[in-house]
Amino acid sequence: MKSPPFEYARAASIDEACALLAQHGDAAKLLAGGQSLVPMMAMRLLRPAWLVDINEIAALKDIAVDERGARTAACARQVDIERDTALAARVPLLGRALAWVGHVQTRNRGTVGGSLAHADPSAELPLVAQLLGAKMRLRSARGTRSVEADAFFGGPMTTTLAPDECLEVIEWPAWPERRLGCAFVETAARHGDFAMASAAAQIGLDADGRCTRVALGLGGVGMTPLAFPALTARLVGSRPTPADLDDLARDAAAQTEPNDDLHASSEYRRHLARVLAARALRAALEDAEREK
Amino acid sequence: MSEALYPITVEVNGVQRTAQVPARLSLVDWLRDELRLTGTHVGCEHGVCGACSILLDGEAVRACLMYAVQADAHRVTTVEGLAAPDGGLSVLQDSFCEAHGLQCGYCTSGMLVAAQALLDANPRPSDDEIRAAIGGNLCRCTGYQQIVEAIRLAAERLQEKRA
């Protein structure tokens, strides 16, 4: 057996999961899809005394979509989000990002909340949350609170979740623009592997082709997924040229401080950030321009 | 050492199996070591290679990334469950032989399970869809081409059978 010993509890409700977390505190971890947690247990990077399994809680599987956006309960499987056409119409960036997340077998099991709570800075869903300003509802026996993505991510594998808190629901805002385009691109050794760098962009246009809103995000090149609201604001009201998009990509990449590791040097990651940001921005603009 | 044991009842290849398992026993180890269903292979044991792929409630998942205790009240199909009741090869399995979709055989059970999940959901997959379906399964022998051909052949044969 690869994992260290632990006690197992299958929670039947969110209240029960929260009660178990309140009881065991730091000694307990929530087990969602397990696609990151179980490998970390197998490598003995984690040794929780308790695993609280939240896979059988029906209320944590809900996906609801309206004109304001999508609300995905934390244990909704990635595959269910991928297949939800109503969600794809309102928050298309989620589906574009999921195409890069792992493989069929891991998306069948992996959850949206698990990916966010794991907070790998190179992961796709945290980048989408950061770029769109998703709101997380956190629940504990003490009550509930809402946290914006920016405040949720604290660093690599680190979030604002307290040991007794459970991520319950994620609200993904929809943009109202009819002419909306988005794109997600990344570079990895093999499709589905950890990204060396990734970029996401979303652009809204008015009838004249002027930007009403622009968002750009970069993953894998900082301690958390990064968004650049101060830089993207300068495109609002303009019809951006390819050179404008390249300039924005260059300025965003210049603000990153990627790590060196076995897979890529810091310098190479910053290069990827610039190239991928430019590609994502161009693809998002083309996508928006296709909507007449 | 005395680890707590948890009772489970799992439908495995159509048969209800009950057991008492320690929480940390992975699903693949339970299938192989306790049920002696050794067709499912163990490769990396941390979710990279895909050799341990099984169907959980009809969807392909990695059996090394689940604990056996989590499979309680669920339905599991292993590569043994793909064959005909008399042990004869399924159309998909026979297509792997026909198209030389295997060499050493280590990845084969995972490839078959991934391909079965694809064909169940999508009887006429494109080559891109076939490649995406086995994208999480590593093969170090074939170069993948014959595996793609085998799955395409199986799809064609199954179409003919239905017609």
Short mmCIF file of C-alpha atoms in Angstrom, two decimals:
data_model
loop_
_atom_site.label_atom_id
_atom_site.label_comp_id
_atom_site.label_asym_id
_atom_site.label_seq_id
_atom_site.Cartn_x
_atom_site.Cartn_y
_atom_site.Cartn_z
CA MET A 1 0.00 0.00 0.00
CA LYS A 2 1.47 3.29 -1.11
CA SER A 3 -0.50 5.73 1.04
CA PRO A 4 0.25 6.18 4.74
CA PRO A 5 -2.48 4.89 7.07
CA PHE A 6 -5.49 7.12 7.72
CA GLU A 7 -9.02 6.91 9.07
CA TYR A 8 -11.80 7.28 6.53
CA ALA A 9 -15.18 8.96 6.89
CA ARG A 10 -17.73 9.23 4.11
CA ALA A 11 -19.73 12.40 4.75
CA ALA A 12 -23.42 12.19 3.82
CA SER A 13 -23.97 15.97 3.90
CA ILE A 14 -22.01 19.23 3.85
CA ASP A 15 -22.95 19.74 7.51
CA GLU A 16 -21.47 16.37 8.37
CA ALA A 17 -18.28 17.14 6.43
CA CYS A 18 -17.97 20.47 8.27
CA ALA A 19 -18.61 18.80 11.63
CA LEU A 20 -15.85 16.26 10.93
CA LEU A 21 -13.47 19.06 9.94
CA ALA A 22 -14.37 20.99 13.11
CA GLN A 23 -13.71 17.86 15.15
CA HIS A 24 -10.38 16.89 13.57
CA GLY A 25 -9.03 20.27 12.43
CA ASP A 26 -5.58 20.12 10.86
CA ALA A 27 -5.51 16.31 11.09
CA ALA A 28 -8.26 15.95 8.45
CA LYS A 29 -8.29 16.59 4.71
CA LEU A 30 -11.30 16.63 2.41
CA LEU A 31 -11.16 13.98 -0.32
CA ALA A 32 -12.85 15.25 -3.48
CA GLY A 33 -11.84 13.73 -6.85
CA GLY A 34 -8.49 12.69 -5.42
CA GLN A 35 -6.60 13.29 -8.65
CA SER A 36 -3.99 15.42 -6.87
CA LEU A 37 -4.47 14.41 -3.25
CA VAL A 38 -4.08 10.65 -3.81
CA PRO A 39 -0.78 10.97 -5.75
CA MET A 40 0.52 13.25 -2.97
CA MET A 41 -0.51 10.60 -0.44
CA ALA A 42 1.16 7.89 -2.57
CA MET A 43 4.38 9.92 -2.54
CA ARG A 44 3.86 10.55 1.19
CA LEU A 45 4.01 14.28 0.73
CA LEU A 46 0.85 14.37 2.86
CA ARG A 47 -0.05 12.25 5.89
CA PRO A 48 -3.46 13.33 7.11
CA ALA A 49 -4.82 11.25 10.00
CA TRP A 50 -8.33 11.51 8.54
CA LEU A 51 -9.77 11.70 5.04
CA VAL A 52 -13.31 13.02 4.83
CA ASP A 53 -14.78 11.78 1.55
CA ILE A 54 -17.23 14.30 0.06
CA ASN A 55 -17.86 12.41 -3.21
CA GLU A 56 -21.25 11.06 -2.17
CA ILE A 57 -22.80 14.41 -1.15
CA ALA A 58 -25.46 15.06 -3.81
CA ALA A 59 -25.73 18.78 -2.99
CA LEU A 60 -22.05 19.23 -3.86
CA LYS A 61 -22.63 18.09 -7.48
CA ASP A 62 -25.05 20.83 -8.59
CA ILE A 63 -24.42 22.99 -11.65
CA ALA A 64 -26.76 25.97 -12.13
CA VAL A 65 -26.60 28.49 -14.97
CA ASP A 66 -28.42 31.78 -15.53
CA GLU A 67 -27.71 35.13 -17.22
CA ARG A 68 -25.40 36.17 -14.37
CA GLY A 69 -23.16 33.16 -14.81
CA ALA A 70 -22.63 29.63 -13.57
CA ARG A 71 -22.66 28.30 -10.03
CA THR A 72 -20.84 25.02 -9.73
CA ALA A 73 -20.90 23.11 -6.48
CA ALA A 74 -17.40 22.14 -5.41
CA CYS A 75 -17.65 18.40 -6.10
CA ALA A 76 -19.09 18.77 -9.62
CA ARG A 77 -16.90 16.61 -11.84
CA GLN A 78 -14.78 18.34 -14.47
CA VAL A 79 -16.38 16.11 -17.11
CA ASP A 80 -19.87 17.30 -16.13
CA ILE A 81 -18.82 20.91 -16.54
CA GLU A 82 -17.23 20.06 -19.90
CA ARG A 83 -20.51 18.50 -21.12
CA ASP A 84 -22.84 21.25 -19.86
CA THR A 85 -23.97 23.18 -22.95
CA ALA A 86 -25.87 25.85 -20.98
CA LEU A 87 -22.72 26.55 -18.99
CA ALA A 88 -20.62 26.64 -22.17
CA ALA A 89 -22.92 29.33 -23.60
CA ARG A 90 -22.54 31.62 -20.55
CA VAL A 91 -18.97 30.95 -19.40
CA PRO A 92 -17.24 29.51 -22.48
CA LEU A 93 -13.75 29.97 -21.05
CA LEU A 94 -14.32 27.11 -18.59
CA GLY A 95 -14.75 24.57 -21.39
CA ARG A 96 -11.75 25.97 -23.30
CA ALA A 97 -9.63 25.55 -20.16
CA LEU A 98 -10.91 22.05 -19.35
CA ALA A 99 -9.70 20.80 -22.73
CA TRP A 100 -6.20 21.20 -21.27
CA VAL A 101 -6.92 19.62 -17.87
CA GLY A 102 -5.42 16.15 -17.47
CA HIS A 103 -6.97 13.30 -19.44
CA VAL A 104 -10.36 11.67 -19.88
CA GLN A 105 -9.78 9.38 -16.90
CA THR A 106 -8.76 12.21 -14.56
CA ARG A 107 -11.55 14.59 -15.69
CA ASN A 108 -14.12 11.84 -15.09
CA ARG A 109 -13.10 11.86 -11.46
CA GLY A 110 -11.50 15.27 -10.86
CA THR A 111 -13.69 18.04 -9.44
CA VAL A 112 -13.78 21.76 -10.01
CA GLY A 113 -13.54 22.57 -6.30
CA GLY A 114 -10.72 20.11 -5.76
CA SER A 115 -8.66 21.79 -8.44
CA LEU A 116 -9.25 25.25 -6.92
CA ALA A 117 -8.58 24.14 -3.34
CA HIS A 118 -5.39 22.37 -4.46
CA ALA A 119 -4.27 25.74 -5.90
CA ASP A 120 -1.48 24.54 -8.14
CA PRO A 121 -0.21 27.76 -9.77
CA SER A 122 0.15 25.97 -13.11
CA ALA A 123 -3.40 24.54 -13.08
CA GLU A 124 -6.05 25.69 -15.54
CA LEU A 125 -9.18 26.14 -13.42
CA PRO A 126 -7.50 28.42 -10.86
CA LEU A 127 -6.36 30.61 -13.76
CA VAL A 128 -9.92 30.88 -15.09
CA ALA A 129 -11.15 31.71 -11.57
CA GLN A 130 -8.52 34.42 -11.20
CA LEU A 131 -9.16 35.90 -14.65
CA LEU A 132 -12.96 36.02 -14.28
CA GLY A 133 -12.91 37.01 -10.61
CA ALA A 134 -14.86 33.93 -9.54
CA LYS A 135 -16.38 34.00 -6.07
CA MET A 136 -15.90 31.07 -3.71
CA ARG A 137 -18.40 30.27 -0.97
CA LEU A 138 -16.63 28.68 1.98
CA ARG A 139 -18.57 26.86 4.64
CA SER A 140 -17.71 25.66 8.12
CA ALA A 141 -19.56 24.79 11.30
CA ARG A 142 -19.00 28.47 12.20
CA GLY A 143 -20.92 29.78 9.17
CA THR A 144 -20.30 30.74 5.55
CA ARG A 145 -18.24 33.44 3.87
CA SER A 146 -17.57 34.51 0.30
CA VAL A 147 -14.08 35.14 -1.03
CA GLU A 148 -13.02 36.50 -4.43
CA ALA A 149 -10.48 34.44 -6.34
CA ASP A 150 -7.79 37.05 -5.82
CA ALA A 151 -8.07 36.70 -2.03
CA PHE A 152 -8.64 32.94 -2.18
CA PHE A 153 -5.25 32.05 -3.69
CA GLY A 154 -2.42 32.68 -1.24
CA GLY A 155 0.52 30.96 -2.93
CA PRO A 156 1.56 27.61 -4.37
CA MET A 157 -0.86 24.96 -2.99
CA THR A 158 -2.06 27.57 -0.50
CA THR A 159 -5.51 29.11 -0.14
CA THR A 160 -7.38 31.13 2.43
CA LEU A 161 -9.39 28.01 3.40
CA ALA A 162 -9.17 27.46 7.16
CA PRO A 163 -8.61 23.86 8.33
CA ASP A 164 -12.29 23.57 9.28
CA GLU A 165 -13.65 25.08 6.04
CA CYS A 166 -15.11 23.37 2.99
CA LEU A 167 -15.26 25.04 -0.43
CA GLU A 168 -18.97 24.73 -1.20
CA VAL A 169 -19.88 26.67 -4.36
CA ILE A 170 -17.96 28.60 -7.02
CA GLU A 171 -19.70 31.46 -8.83
CA TRP A 172 -18.30 32.07 -12.31
CA PRO A 173 -19.51 35.44 -13.62
CA ALA A 174 -20.84 35.68 -17.19
CA TRP A 175 -20.01 38.75 -19.24
CA PRO A 176 -23.12 40.34 -20.77
CA GLU A 177 -21.50 41.28 -24.12
CA ARG A 178 -23.12 39.58 -27.09
CA ARG A 179 -19.81 39.75 -28.95
CA LEU A 180 -17.69 37.76 -26.53
CA GLY A 181 -14.53 35.84 -27.33
CA CYS A 182 -12.17 33.79 -25.22
CA ALA A 183 -9.19 31.49 -25.57
CA PHE A 184 -6.98 29.26 -23.44
CA VAL A 185 -3.53 28.09 -24.58
CA GLU A 186 -0.63 26.40 -22.85
CA THR A 187 2.68 24.65 -23.35
CA ALA A 188 3.36 21.31 -21.67
CA ALA A 189 5.66 18.37 -22.38
CA ARG A 190 2.61 16.29 -23.33
CA HIS A 191 -1.00 17.43 -23.72
CA GLY A 192 -2.62 17.07 -20.30
CA ASP A 193 0.61 17.33 -18.33
CA PHE A 194 1.41 20.21 -16.00
CA ALA A 195 1.74 23.45 -17.93
CA MET A 196 5.15 25.09 -18.14
CA ALA A 197 3.13 28.22 -18.80
CA SER A 198 -0.46 28.93 -19.77
CA ALA A 199 -2.45 31.96 -20.88
CA ALA A 200 -6.15 32.78 -20.98
CA ALA A 201 -7.90 35.79 -22.44
CA GLN A 202 -11.45 37.03 -22.70
CA ILE A 203 -12.57 40.02 -24.75
CA GLY A 204 -15.96 41.71 -25.11
CA LEU A 205 -16.67 43.97 -28.13
CA ASP A 206 -19.37 46.51 -28.91
CA ALA A 207 -21.14 46.66 -32.29
CA ASP A 208 -18.32 48.84 -33.70
CA GLY A 209 -15.63 46.36 -32.72
CA ARG A 210 -14.36 48.42 -29.78
CA CYS A 211 -13.34 46.56 -26.65
CA THR A 212 -15.81 46.93 -23.82
CA ARG A 213 -13.87 44.65 -21.52
CA VAL A 214 -10.59 42.73 -21.69
CA ALA A 215 -9.12 40.18 -19.28
CA LEU A 216 -5.78 38.40 -19.52
CA GLY A 217 -4.37 35.76 -17.20
CA LEU A 218 -1.13 33.81 -16.96
CA GLY A 219 -0.54 30.49 -15.20
CA GLY A 220 2.59 28.63 -14.17
CA VAL A 221 4.72 31.77 -14.02
CA GLY A 222 4.11 32.98 -10.46
CA MET A 223 3.16 31.90 -6.97
CA THR A 224 -0.54 32.05 -7.92
CA PRO A 225 -2.39 32.38 -11.22
CA LEU A 226 -2.04 35.99 -12.33
CA ALA A 227 -4.51 38.47 -13.83
CA PHE A 228 -3.59 41.88 -15.21
CA PRO A 229 -6.57 44.25 -14.81
CA ALA A 230 -4.39 47.39 -14.74
CA LEU A 231 -2.77 46.48 -18.07
CA THR A 232 -5.86 45.25 -19.90
CA ALA A 233 -7.85 48.39 -19.01
CA ARG A 234 -5.87 50.37 -21.59
CA LEU A 235 -7.51 48.46 -24.46
CA VAL A 236 -11.05 49.35 -23.39
CA GLY A 237 -12.68 51.69 -25.93
CA SER A 238 -10.18 50.86 -28.67
CA ARG A 239 -10.08 48.59 -31.70
CA PRO A 240 -6.84 46.81 -30.83
CA THR A 241 -4.27 46.13 -33.54
CA PRO A 242 -2.07 43.02 -33.45
CA ALA A 243 0.75 45.27 -32.24
CA ASP A 244 -1.41 46.49 -29.31
CA LEU A 245 -2.01 42.88 -28.29
CA ASP A 246 1.69 42.03 -28.58
CA ASP A 247 2.57 45.04 -26.43
CA LEU A 248 0.07 43.99 -23.79
CA ALA A 249 1.44 40.42 -23.81
CA ARG A 250 5.01 41.71 -23.48
CA ASP A 251 4.14 44.02 -20.57
CA ALA A 252 2.23 41.28 -18.75
CA ALA A 253 5.06 38.76 -19.18
CA ALA A 254 7.56 41.34 -17.95
CA GLN A 255 5.69 41.49 -14.65
CA THR A 256 6.07 37.76 -13.98
CA GLU A 257 8.78 36.09 -11.91
CA PRO A 258 8.67 32.42 -12.88
CA ASN A 259 10.58 29.72 -11.03
CA ASP A 260 13.34 27.59 -12.51
CA ASP A 261 12.85 23.86 -12.38
CA LEU A 262 13.79 20.63 -14.12
CA HIS A 263 11.26 21.26 -16.89
CA ALA A 264 11.91 24.89 -17.81
CA SER A 265 14.10 27.80 -16.82
CA SER A 266 12.65 31.03 -15.49
CA GLU A 267 13.73 32.81 -18.67
CA TYR A 268 12.05 30.23 -20.91
CA ARG A 269 8.85 30.41 -18.87
CA ARG A 270 8.75 34.20 -19.21
CA HIS A 271 9.28 33.81 -22.97
CA LEU A 272 6.40 31.32 -23.09
CA ALA A 273 4.24 33.71 -21.06
CA ARG A 274 4.72 36.46 -23.64
CA VAL A 275 4.13 34.22 -26.65
CA LEU A 276 1.13 32.45 -25.14
CA ALA A 277 -0.44 35.69 -23.90
CA ALA A 278 -0.22 37.14 -27.40
CA ARG A 279 -1.74 34.00 -28.90
CA ALA A 280 -4.56 33.93 -26.36
CA LEU A 281 -5.36 37.62 -26.90
CA ARG A 282 -5.40 37.26 -30.69
CA ALA A 283 -7.53 34.13 -30.57
CA ALA A 284 -9.97 35.72 -28.12
CA LEU A 285 -10.30 38.82 -30.32
CA GLU A 286 -10.91 36.70 -33.43
CA ASP A 287 -13.44 34.67 -31.48
CA ALA A 288 -15.29 37.86 -30.44
CA GLU A 289 -15.16 39.29 -33.99
CA ARG A 290 -16.86 36.16 -35.33
CA GLU A 291 -19.95 37.08 -33.27
CA LYS A 292 -21.78 39.64 -35.39
CA MET B 1 -0.32 -3.19 12.89
CA SER B 2 -4.03 -2.98 13.42
CA GLU B 3 -5.60 -0.67 10.92
CA ALA B 4 -9.34 -0.13 10.97
CA LEU B 5 -11.22 -2.12 8.34
CA TYR B 6 -14.18 -0.78 6.39
CA PRO B 7 -16.89 -2.98 4.87
CA ILE B 8 -17.52 -2.55 1.13
CA THR B 9 -19.87 -4.08 -1.41
CA VAL B 10 -18.86 -3.47 -5.02
CA GLU B 11 -20.30 -4.85 -8.24
CA VAL B 12 -17.25 -6.09 -10.14
CA ASN B 13 -17.83 -7.36 -13.68
CA GLY B 14 -21.47 -8.06 -12.82
CA VAL B 15 -20.79 -9.90 -9.55
CA GLN B 16 -21.43 -8.44 -6.09
CA ARG B 17 -18.22 -8.65 -4.07
CA THR B 18 -17.98 -7.84 -0.39
CA ALA B 19 -14.81 -7.24 1.60
CA GLN B 20 -13.30 -5.56 4.64
CA VAL B 21 -10.56 -3.18 3.53
CA PRO B 22 -8.14 -0.78 5.16
CA ALA B 23 -8.85 2.81 4.05
CA ARG B 24 -5.52 3.19 2.30
CA LEU B 25 -5.87 0.11 0.08
CA SER B 26 -6.08 1.41 -3.49
CA LEU B 27 -8.85 0.11 -5.70
CA VAL B 28 -6.36 -1.43 -8.12
CA ASP B 29 -4.57 -3.31 -5.33
CA TRP B 30 -7.90 -4.67 -4.08
CA LEU B 31 -8.86 -5.83 -7.59
CA ARG B 32 -5.51 -7.48 -8.21
CA ASP B 33 -4.41 -8.77 -4.82
CA GLU B 34 -7.74 -9.67 -3.19
CA LEU B 35 -9.97 -10.51 -6.16
CA ARG B 36 -7.06 -11.85 -8.26
CA LEU B 37 -8.25 -9.83 -11.26
CA THR B 38 -4.72 -9.27 -12.47
CA GLY B 39 -5.67 -8.06 -15.93
CA THR B 40 -5.67 -4.49 -14.61
CA HIS B 41 -2.03 -3.45 -14.40
CA VAL B 42 -0.18 -1.27 -11.94
CA GLY B 43 2.29 1.13 -13.52
CA CYS B 44 3.21 4.39 -11.88
CA GLU B 45 0.74 4.26 -8.96
CA HIS B 46 0.31 8.03 -9.03
CA GLY B 47 -1.98 8.71 -11.95
CA VAL B 48 0.38 9.28 -14.85
CA CYS B 49 0.55 6.10 -16.95
CA GLY B 50 -3.08 4.94 -17.30
CA ALA B 51 -2.23 1.21 -17.03
CA CYS B 52 -4.71 0.78 -14.16
CA SER B 53 -7.71 2.25 -16.05
CA ILE B 54 -11.04 0.65 -15.17
CA LEU B 55 -14.66 1.63 -15.74
CA LEU B 56 -16.39 3.06 -12.67
CA ASP B 57 -20.14 3.22 -13.28
CA GLY B 58 -19.29 3.02 -17.00
CA GLU B 59 -16.72 5.86 -17.10
CA ALA B 60 -12.96 5.34 -17.42
CA VAL B 61 -11.02 6.25 -14.28
CA ARG B 62 -7.63 5.43 -12.78
CA ALA B 63 -7.90 2.70 -10.19
CA CYS B 64 -4.65 3.81 -8.51
CA LEU B 65 -6.22 7.19 -7.69
CA MET B 66 -9.17 5.75 -5.80
CA TYR B 67 -9.25 3.88 -2.55
CA ALA B 68 -11.18 0.61 -2.57
CA VAL B 69 -13.37 1.94 0.22
CA GLN B 70 -14.60 4.67 -2.16
CA ALA B 71 -15.91 2.10 -4.62
CA ASP B 72 -18.49 0.91 -2.06
CA ALA B 73 -21.95 0.78 -3.70
CA HIS B 74 -20.46 1.47 -7.14
CA ARG B 75 -20.05 -0.65 -10.28
CA VAL B 76 -16.60 -1.58 -11.57
CA THR B 77 -15.69 -3.13 -14.92
CA THR B 78 -12.15 -4.38 -15.42
CA VAL B 79 -10.53 -5.66 -18.61
CA GLU B 80 -11.72 -9.15 -17.62
CA GLY B 81 -15.28 -7.80 -17.90
CA LEU B 82 -14.80 -6.75 -21.53
CA ALA B 83 -14.48 -10.32 -22.83
CA ALA B 84 -17.43 -12.53 -23.77
CA PRO B 85 -18.89 -14.67 -20.93
CA ASP B 86 -17.10 -17.74 -22.36
CA GLY B 87 -13.80 -15.89 -22.21
CA GLY B 88 -13.70 -15.26 -25.96
CA LEU B 89 -12.20 -11.96 -27.08
CA SER B 90 -14.50 -9.01 -27.65
CA VAL B 91 -14.50 -7.27 -31.04
CA LEU B 92 -12.29 -4.56 -29.54
CA GLN B 93 -9.82 -7.05 -28.07
CA ASP B 94 -9.66 -9.02 -31.30
CA SER B 95 -9.03 -5.79 -33.23
CA PHE B 96 -5.99 -5.10 -31.03
CA CYS B 97 -4.59 -8.52 -32.09
CA GLU B 98 -5.50 -7.98 -35.73
CA ALA B 99 -3.93 -4.50 -35.98
CA HIS B 100 -0.89 -5.32 -33.81
CA GLY B 101 -2.11 -2.85 -31.20
CA LEU B 102 0.15 -4.33 -28.55
CA GLN B 103 3.66 -5.61 -28.07
CA CYS B 104 4.71 -6.19 -24.46
CA GLY B 105 1.10 -5.90 -23.28
CA TYR B 106 1.68 -3.84 -20.17
CA CYS B 107 -0.43 -0.87 -21.25
CA THR B 108 -2.95 -3.00 -23.13
CA SER B 109 -5.61 -3.47 -20.46
CA GLY B 110 -5.65 0.27 -19.80
CA MET B 111 -5.79 1.00 -23.52
CA LEU B 112 -8.68 -1.44 -23.98
CA VAL B 113 -10.65 0.09 -21.13
CA ALA B 114 -10.03 3.64 -22.41
CA ALA B 115 -11.06 2.55 -25.91
CA GLN B 116 -14.16 0.75 -24.62
CA ALA B 117 -15.29 3.91 -22.77
CA LEU B 118 -14.78 5.89 -25.99
CA LEU B 119 -16.71 3.46 -28.20
CA ASP B 120 -19.55 3.18 -25.66
CA ALA B 121 -20.04 6.96 -25.78
CA ASN B 122 -19.06 7.57 -29.40
CA PRO B 123 -19.42 4.61 -31.80
CA ARG B 124 -17.89 6.53 -34.75
CA PRO B 125 -14.91 8.43 -33.35
CA SER B 126 -12.55 10.46 -35.50
CA ASP B 127 -8.82 9.75 -35.26
CA ASP B 128 -8.44 12.90 -33.16
CA GLU B 129 -11.10 11.65 -30.77
CA ILE B 130 -9.36 8.28 -30.55
CA ARG B 131 -6.05 9.99 -29.76
CA ALA B 132 -7.69 12.17 -27.11
CA ALA B 133 -9.32 9.11 -25.52
CA ILE B 134 -5.98 7.32 -25.09
CA GLY B 135 -4.04 10.52 -24.38
CA GLY B 136 -3.74 9.56 -20.72
CA ASN B 137 -2.32 6.10 -21.42
CA LEU B 138 1.40 5.57 -21.96
CA CYS B 139 2.71 2.89 -24.33
CA ARG B 140 6.45 2.43 -24.73
CA CYS B 141 6.35 -0.22 -27.50
CA THR B 142 3.97 0.49 -30.31
CA GLY B 143 4.39 4.17 -31.07
CA TYR B 144 0.60 4.36 -30.70
CA GLN B 145 -0.15 4.14 -34.45
CA GLN B 146 -1.36 0.55 -34.36
CA ILE B 147 -3.39 1.23 -31.23
CA VAL B 148 -5.23 4.02 -33.06
CA GLU B 149 -5.70 1.66 -36.03
CA ALA B 150 -6.99 -1.09 -33.74
CA ILE B 151 -9.61 1.19 -32.19
CA ARG B 152 -10.64 2.45 -35.63
CA LEU B 153 -10.93 -1.16 -36.83
CA ALA B 154 -13.03 -2.08 -33.79
CA ALA B 155 -15.35 0.87 -34.45
CA GLU B 156 -15.80 -0.23 -38.08
CA ARG B 157 -16.42 -3.86 -37.13
CA LEU B 158 -18.95 -2.88 -34.46
CA GLN B 159 -20.74 -0.67 -37.02
CA GLU B 160 -20.99 -3.61 -39.42
CA LYS B 161 -22.27 -5.85 -36.66
CA ARG B 162 -25.02 -3.36 -35.82
CA ALA B 163 -26.00 -2.84 -39.48
#
